[in-house]
């Protein structure tokens, strides 16, 4: 099915470990982004990309890296996991840079850092 | 600054009741868009509707309807004849009109439909 695919769905990490959350979309969307969802904090933008080779920081980028080598993929890297990064992570994409397009979200990755 | 307020934290209804979820937004932009998303217990975020600031017509899609009023900065969502499967958290969202295209979400309204 066309859409945004996130892997893994669940992950437990130890403090200090690194890992990559994968995000892939097959809709040829130019714009991709990562959000984290925390109780009482809502959804917060981590990083975003307006096209291959272009990335920028959102409101909570510390501790995360991203790259966009292809239109389809936008992985999120946790450099050294901390308990504060325990959250649900969502990848979202949209077609182009026109504001009226809706965002398509992946199914989420639930990450626990112990 | 842009802001979305969903004052109703949680609503509980009995199946077949109608229910309205409120959304009030703030923006200085003259052109803007508003979205509603549904987050069922399984956790994914499902897009429901998009509305632009030029179109104040109400919209109906099956049991769902939306009432957009610029005069009161509101974009309310009504479910008619609610069903248990409607139980979810519903988010109203406003995309920031800058290069980040960041979605500004309300805090969400948790809807529980009891059989």
PDB file of N, CA, C and O in Angstrom, chain A residues 39-82:
ATOM      1  N   UNK A  39       3.237  12.774  26.222  1.00  0.00           N
ATOM      2  CA  UNK A  39       2.065  13.164  27.010  1.00  0.00           C
ATOM      3  C   UNK A  39       2.209  14.584  27.554  1.00  0.00           C
ATOM      4  O   UNK A  39       3.247  14.934  28.121  1.00  0.00           O
ATOM      5  N   UNK A  40       1.189  15.381  27.357  1.00  0.00           N
ATOM      6  CA  UNK A  40       1.201  16.743  27.866  1.00  0.00           C
ATOM      7  C   UNK A  40       2.002  17.725  27.030  1.00  0.00           C
ATOM      8  O   UNK A  40       1.953  18.926  27.279  1.00  0.00           O
ATOM      9  N   UNK A  41       2.745  17.210  26.050  1.00  0.00           N
ATOM     10  CA  UNK A  41       3.584  18.098  25.217  1.00  0.00           C
ATOM     11  C   UNK A  41       3.089  18.136  23.783  1.00  0.00           C
ATOM     12  O   UNK A  41       3.559  18.925  22.975  1.00  0.00           O
ATOM     13  N   UNK A  42       2.173  17.285  23.448  1.00  0.00           N
ATOM     14  CA  UNK A  42       1.675  17.247  22.081  1.00  0.00           C
ATOM     15  C   UNK A  42       2.733  16.723  21.121  1.00  0.00           C
ATOM     16  O   UNK A  42       3.654  16.003  21.504  1.00  0.00           O
ATOM     17  N   UNK A  43       2.612  17.103  19.868  1.00  0.00           N
ATOM     18  CA  UNK A  43       3.570  16.695  18.840  1.00  0.00           C
ATOM     19  C   UNK A  43       4.535  17.840  18.584  1.00  0.00           C
ATOM     20  O   UNK A  43       4.114  18.974  18.349  1.00  0.00           O
ATOM     21  N   UNK A  44       5.798  17.529  18.587  1.00  0.00           N
ATOM     22  CA  UNK A  44       6.823  18.547  18.375  1.00  0.00           C
ATOM     23  C   UNK A  44       7.714  18.155  17.203  1.00  0.00           C
ATOM     24  O   UNK A  44       8.113  17.009  17.069  1.00  0.00           O
ATOM     25  N   UNK A  45       8.041  19.141  16.389  1.00  0.00           N
ATOM     26  CA  UNK A  45       8.833  18.914  15.181  1.00  0.00           C
ATOM     27  C   UNK A  45      10.307  18.774  15.540  1.00  0.00           C
ATOM     28  O   UNK A  45      10.882  19.644  16.184  1.00  0.00           O
ATOM     29  N   UNK A  46      10.930  17.695  15.064  1.00  0.00           N
ATOM     30  CA  UNK A  46      12.342  17.445  15.352  1.00  0.00           C
ATOM     31  C   UNK A  46      13.216  17.972  14.205  1.00  0.00           C
ATOM     32  O   UNK A  46      14.075  18.824  14.403  1.00  0.00           O
ATOM     33  N   UNK A  47      13.025  17.421  13.023  1.00  0.00           N
ATOM     34  CA  UNK A  47      13.736  17.843  11.825  1.00  0.00           C
ATOM     35  C   UNK A  47      12.797  17.746  10.641  1.00  0.00           C
ATOM     36  O   UNK A  47      11.812  17.012  10.684  1.00  0.00           O
ATOM     37  N   UNK A  48      13.141  18.463   9.580  1.00  0.00           N
ATOM     38  CA  UNK A  48      12.346  18.361   8.371  1.00  0.00           C
ATOM     39  C   UNK A  48      13.235  18.516   7.145  1.00  0.00           C
ATOM     40  O   UNK A  48      14.396  18.959   7.243  1.00  0.00           O
ATOM     41  N   UNK A  49      12.660  18.141   6.007  1.00  0.00           N
ATOM     42  CA  UNK A  49      13.397  18.222   4.749  1.00  0.00           C
ATOM     43  C   UNK A  49      12.435  18.640   3.646  1.00  0.00           C
ATOM     44  O   UNK A  49      11.352  18.068   3.518  1.00  0.00           O
ATOM     45  N   UNK A  50      12.842  19.628   2.856  1.00  0.00           N
ATOM     46  CA  UNK A  50      11.977  20.095   1.769  1.00  0.00           C
ATOM     47  C   UNK A  50      12.360  19.474   0.433  1.00  0.00           C
ATOM     48  O   UNK A  50      11.779  19.802  -0.595  1.00  0.00           O
ATOM     49  N   UNK A  51      13.335  18.570   0.464  1.00  0.00           N
ATOM     50  CA  UNK A  51      13.729  17.874  -0.753  1.00  0.00           C
ATOM     51  C   UNK A  51      15.026  17.127  -0.528  1.00  0.00           C
ATOM     52  O   UNK A  51      15.717  17.351   0.480  1.00  0.00           O
ATOM     53  N   UNK A  52      15.357  16.258  -1.458  1.00  0.00           N
ATOM     54  CA  UNK A  52      16.592  15.482  -1.344  1.00  0.00           C
ATOM     55  C   UNK A  52      17.785  16.417  -1.202  1.00  0.00           C
ATOM     56  O   UNK A  52      17.903  17.406  -1.939  1.00  0.00           O
ATOM     57  N   UNK A  53      18.631  16.110  -0.226  1.00  0.00           N
ATOM     58  CA  UNK A  53      19.827  16.886   0.025  1.00  0.00           C
ATOM     59  C   UNK A  53      19.640  18.100   0.899  1.00  0.00           C
ATOM     60  O   UNK A  53      20.602  18.805   1.215  1.00  0.00           O
ATOM     61  N   UNK A  54      18.394  18.351   1.338  1.00  0.00           N
ATOM     62  CA  UNK A  54      18.101  19.539   2.142  1.00  0.00           C
ATOM     63  C   UNK A  54      17.429  19.119   3.440  1.00  0.00           C
ATOM     64  O   UNK A  54      16.388  18.450   3.418  1.00  0.00           O
ATOM     65  N   UNK A  55      18.028  19.484   4.560  1.00  0.00           N
ATOM     66  CA  UNK A  55      17.400  19.215   5.854  1.00  0.00           C
ATOM     67  C   UNK A  55      17.516  20.458   6.721  1.00  0.00           C
ATOM     68  O   UNK A  55      18.388  21.320   6.503  1.00  0.00           O
ATOM     69  N   UNK A  56      16.656  20.538   7.716  1.00  0.00           N
ATOM     70  CA  UNK A  56      16.707  21.681   8.638  1.00  0.00           C
ATOM     71  C   UNK A  56      16.137  21.255   9.981  1.00  0.00           C
ATOM     72  O   UNK A  56      15.445  20.231  10.092  1.00  0.00           O
ATOM     73  N   UNK A  57      16.461  22.051  10.990  1.00  0.00           N
ATOM     74  CA  UNK A  57      16.060  21.718  12.347  1.00  0.00           C
ATOM     75  C   UNK A  57      14.647  22.223  12.645  1.00  0.00           C
ATOM     76  O   UNK A  57      14.258  23.292  12.195  1.00  0.00           O
ATOM     77  N   UNK A  58      13.939  21.441  13.454  1.00  0.00           N
ATOM     78  CA  UNK A  58      12.654  21.877  13.969  1.00  0.00           C
ATOM     79  C   UNK A  58      12.825  22.489  15.336  1.00  0.00           C
ATOM     80  O   UNK A  58      13.839  23.122  15.628  1.00  0.00           O
ATOM     81  N   UNK A  59      11.878  22.250  16.226  1.00  0.00           N
ATOM     82  CA  UNK A  59      11.929  22.888  17.539  1.00  0.00           C
ATOM     83  C   UNK A  59      12.675  22.082  18.592  1.00  0.00           C
ATOM     84  O   UNK A  59      13.090  22.637  19.600  1.00  0.00           O
ATOM     85  N   UNK A  60      12.865  20.772  18.375  1.00  0.00           N
ATOM     86  CA  UNK A  60      13.562  19.939  19.363  1.00  0.00           C
ATOM     87  C   UNK A  60      14.601  19.052  18.676  1.00  0.00           C
ATOM     88  O   UNK A  60      14.526  17.826  18.730  1.00  0.00           O
ATOM     89  N   UNK A  61      15.631  19.614  18.037  1.00  0.00           N
ATOM     90  CA  UNK A  61      16.565  18.810  17.241  1.00  0.00           C
ATOM     91  C   UNK A  61      17.709  18.168  18.021  1.00  0.00           C
ATOM     92  O   UNK A  61      18.377  17.263  17.498  1.00  0.00           O
ATOM     93  N   UNK A  62      17.941  18.632  19.247  1.00  0.00           N
ATOM     94  CA  UNK A  62      19.127  18.166  19.977  1.00  0.00           C
ATOM     95  C   UNK A  62      19.068  16.669  20.242  1.00  0.00           C
ATOM     96  O   UNK A  62      18.084  16.139  20.739  1.00  0.00           O
ATOM     97  N   UNK A  63      20.178  16.009  19.924  1.00  0.00           N
ATOM     98  CA  UNK A  63      20.281  14.570  20.130  1.00  0.00           C
ATOM     99  C   UNK A  63      19.873  13.740  18.927  1.00  0.00           C
ATOM    100  O   UNK A  63      19.940  12.510  18.986  1.00  0.00           O
ATOM    101  N   UNK A  64      19.460  14.411  17.865  1.00  0.00           N
ATOM    102  CA  UNK A  64      19.000  13.721  16.657  1.00  0.00           C
ATOM    103  C   UNK A  64      19.722  14.256  15.417  1.00  0.00           C
ATOM    104  O   UNK A  64      19.988  15.449  15.329  1.00  0.00           O
ATOM    105  N   UNK A  65      19.982  13.347  14.483  1.00  0.00           N
ATOM    106  CA  UNK A  65      20.506  13.728  13.172  1.00  0.00           C
ATOM    107  C   UNK A  65      19.615  13.152  12.090  1.00  0.00           C
ATOM    108  O   UNK A  65      19.000  12.095  12.268  1.00  0.00           O
ATOM    109  N   UNK A  66      19.576  13.828  10.961  1.00  0.00           N
ATOM    110  CA  UNK A  66      18.831  13.322   9.813  1.00  0.00           C
ATOM    111  C   UNK A  66      19.662  13.534   8.556  1.00  0.00           C
ATOM    112  O   UNK A  66      20.599  14.332   8.535  1.00  0.00           O
ATOM    113  N   UNK A  67      19.275  12.813   7.518  1.00  0.00           N
ATOM    114  CA  UNK A  67      19.847  13.016   6.191  1.00  0.00           C
ATOM    115  C   UNK A  67      18.761  12.704   5.173  1.00  0.00           C
ATOM    116  O   UNK A  67      17.794  11.993   5.479  1.00  0.00           O
ATOM    117  N   UNK A  68      18.909  13.230   3.979  1.00  0.00           N
ATOM    118  CA  UNK A  68      17.909  12.984   2.933  1.00  0.00           C
ATOM    119  C   UNK A  68      18.671  12.789   1.621  1.00  0.00           C
ATOM    120  O   UNK A  68      18.809  13.697   0.805  1.00  0.00           O
ATOM    121  N   UNK A  69      19.163  11.583   1.425  1.00  0.00           N
ATOM    122  CA  UNK A  69      19.936  11.295   0.210  1.00  0.00           C
ATOM    123  C   UNK A  69      19.030  10.959  -0.965  1.00  0.00           C
ATOM    124  O   UNK A  69      19.432  11.112  -2.125  1.00  0.00           O
ATOM    125  N   UNK A  70      17.822  10.519  -0.690  1.00  0.00           N
ATOM    126  CA  UNK A  70      16.858  10.223  -1.751  1.00  0.00           C
ATOM    127  C   UNK A  70      15.521  10.873  -1.406  1.00  0.00           C
ATOM    128  O   UNK A  70      15.277  11.225  -0.246  1.00  0.00           O
ATOM    129  N   UNK A  71      14.655  11.002  -2.382  1.00  0.00           N
ATOM    130  CA  UNK A  71      13.320  11.547  -2.117  1.00  0.00           C
ATOM    131  C   UNK A  71      12.529  10.633  -1.195  1.00  0.00           C
ATOM    132  O   UNK A  71      11.742  11.089  -0.377  1.00  0.00           O
ATOM    133  N   UNK A  72      12.771   9.323  -1.303  1.00  0.00           N
ATOM    134  CA  UNK A  72      11.928   8.350  -0.605  1.00  0.00           C
ATOM    135  C   UNK A  72      12.245   8.193   0.885  1.00  0.00           C
ATOM    136  O   UNK A  72      11.377   7.892   1.677  1.00  0.00           O
ATOM    137  N   UNK A  73      13.511   8.366   1.261  1.00  0.00           N
ATOM    138  CA  UNK A  73      13.928   7.983   2.606  1.00  0.00           C
ATOM    139  C   UNK A  73      14.356   9.173   3.456  1.00  0.00           C
ATOM    140  O   UNK A  73      15.038  10.086   2.974  1.00  0.00           O
ATOM    141  N   UNK A  74      14.000   9.104   4.735  1.00  0.00           N
ATOM    142  CA  UNK A  74      14.357  10.185   5.657  1.00  0.00           C
ATOM    143  C   UNK A  74      14.606   9.564   7.036  1.00  0.00           C
ATOM    144  O   UNK A  74      13.761   9.627   7.931  1.00  0.00           O
ATOM    145  N   UNK A  75      15.773   8.959   7.240  1.00  0.00           N
ATOM    146  CA  UNK A  75      16.051   8.307   8.519  1.00  0.00           C
ATOM    147  C   UNK A  75      16.372   9.302   9.630  1.00  0.00           C
ATOM    148  O   UNK A  75      16.956  10.366   9.377  1.00  0.00           O
ATOM    149  N   UNK A  76      16.002   8.922  10.838  1.00  0.00           N
ATOM    150  CA  UNK A  76      16.280   9.731  12.028  1.00  0.00           C
ATOM    151  C   UNK A  76      17.253   8.962  12.909  1.00  0.00           C
ATOM    152  O   UNK A  76      16.976   7.833  13.309  1.00  0.00           O
ATOM    153  N   UNK A  77      18.382   9.570  13.204  1.00  0.00           N
ATOM    154  CA  UNK A  77      19.421   8.910  13.991  1.00  0.00           C
ATOM    155  C   UNK A  77      19.473   9.484  15.398  1.00  0.00           C
ATOM    156  O   UNK A  77      19.547  10.708  15.563  1.00  0.00           O
ATOM    157  N   UNK A  78      19.448   8.582  16.367  1.00  0.00           N
ATOM    158  CA  UNK A  78      19.694   8.964  17.746  1.00  0.00           C
ATOM    159  C   UNK A  78      21.163   8.677  18.024  1.00  0.00           C
ATOM    160  O   UNK A  78      21.620   7.536  17.912  1.00  0.00           O
ATOM    161  N   UNK A  79      21.896   9.691  18.378  1.00  0.00           N
ATOM    162  CA  UNK A  79      23.337   9.564  18.479  1.00  0.00           C
ATOM    163  C   UNK A  79      23.771   8.840  19.752  1.00  0.00           C
ATOM    164  O   UNK A  79      24.637   7.978  19.727  1.00  0.00           O
ATOM    165  N   UNK A  80      23.175   9.195  20.865  1.00  0.00           N
ATOM    166  CA  UNK A  80      23.478   8.587  22.164  1.00  0.00           C
ATOM    167  C   UNK A  80      22.194   8.679  22.980  1.00  0.00           C
ATOM    168  O   UNK A  80      21.906   9.723  23.571  1.00  0.00           O
ATOM    169  N   UNK A  81      21.425   7.611  22.971  1.00  0.00           N
ATOM    170  CA  UNK A  81      20.075   7.652  23.526  1.00  0.00           C
ATOM    171  C   UNK A  81      20.057   8.038  24.999  1.00  0.00           C
ATOM    172  O   UNK A  81      20.923   7.614  25.788  1.00  0.00           O
ATOM    173  N   UNK A  82      19.066   8.836  25.351  1.00  0.00           N
ATOM    174  CA  UNK A  82      18.852   9.267  26.726  1.00  0.00           C
ATOM    175  C   UNK A  82      17.412   8.975  27.116  1.00  0.00           C
ATOM    176  O   UNK A  82      16.531   8.962  26.237  1.00  0.00           O
TER     177      UNK A  82
END
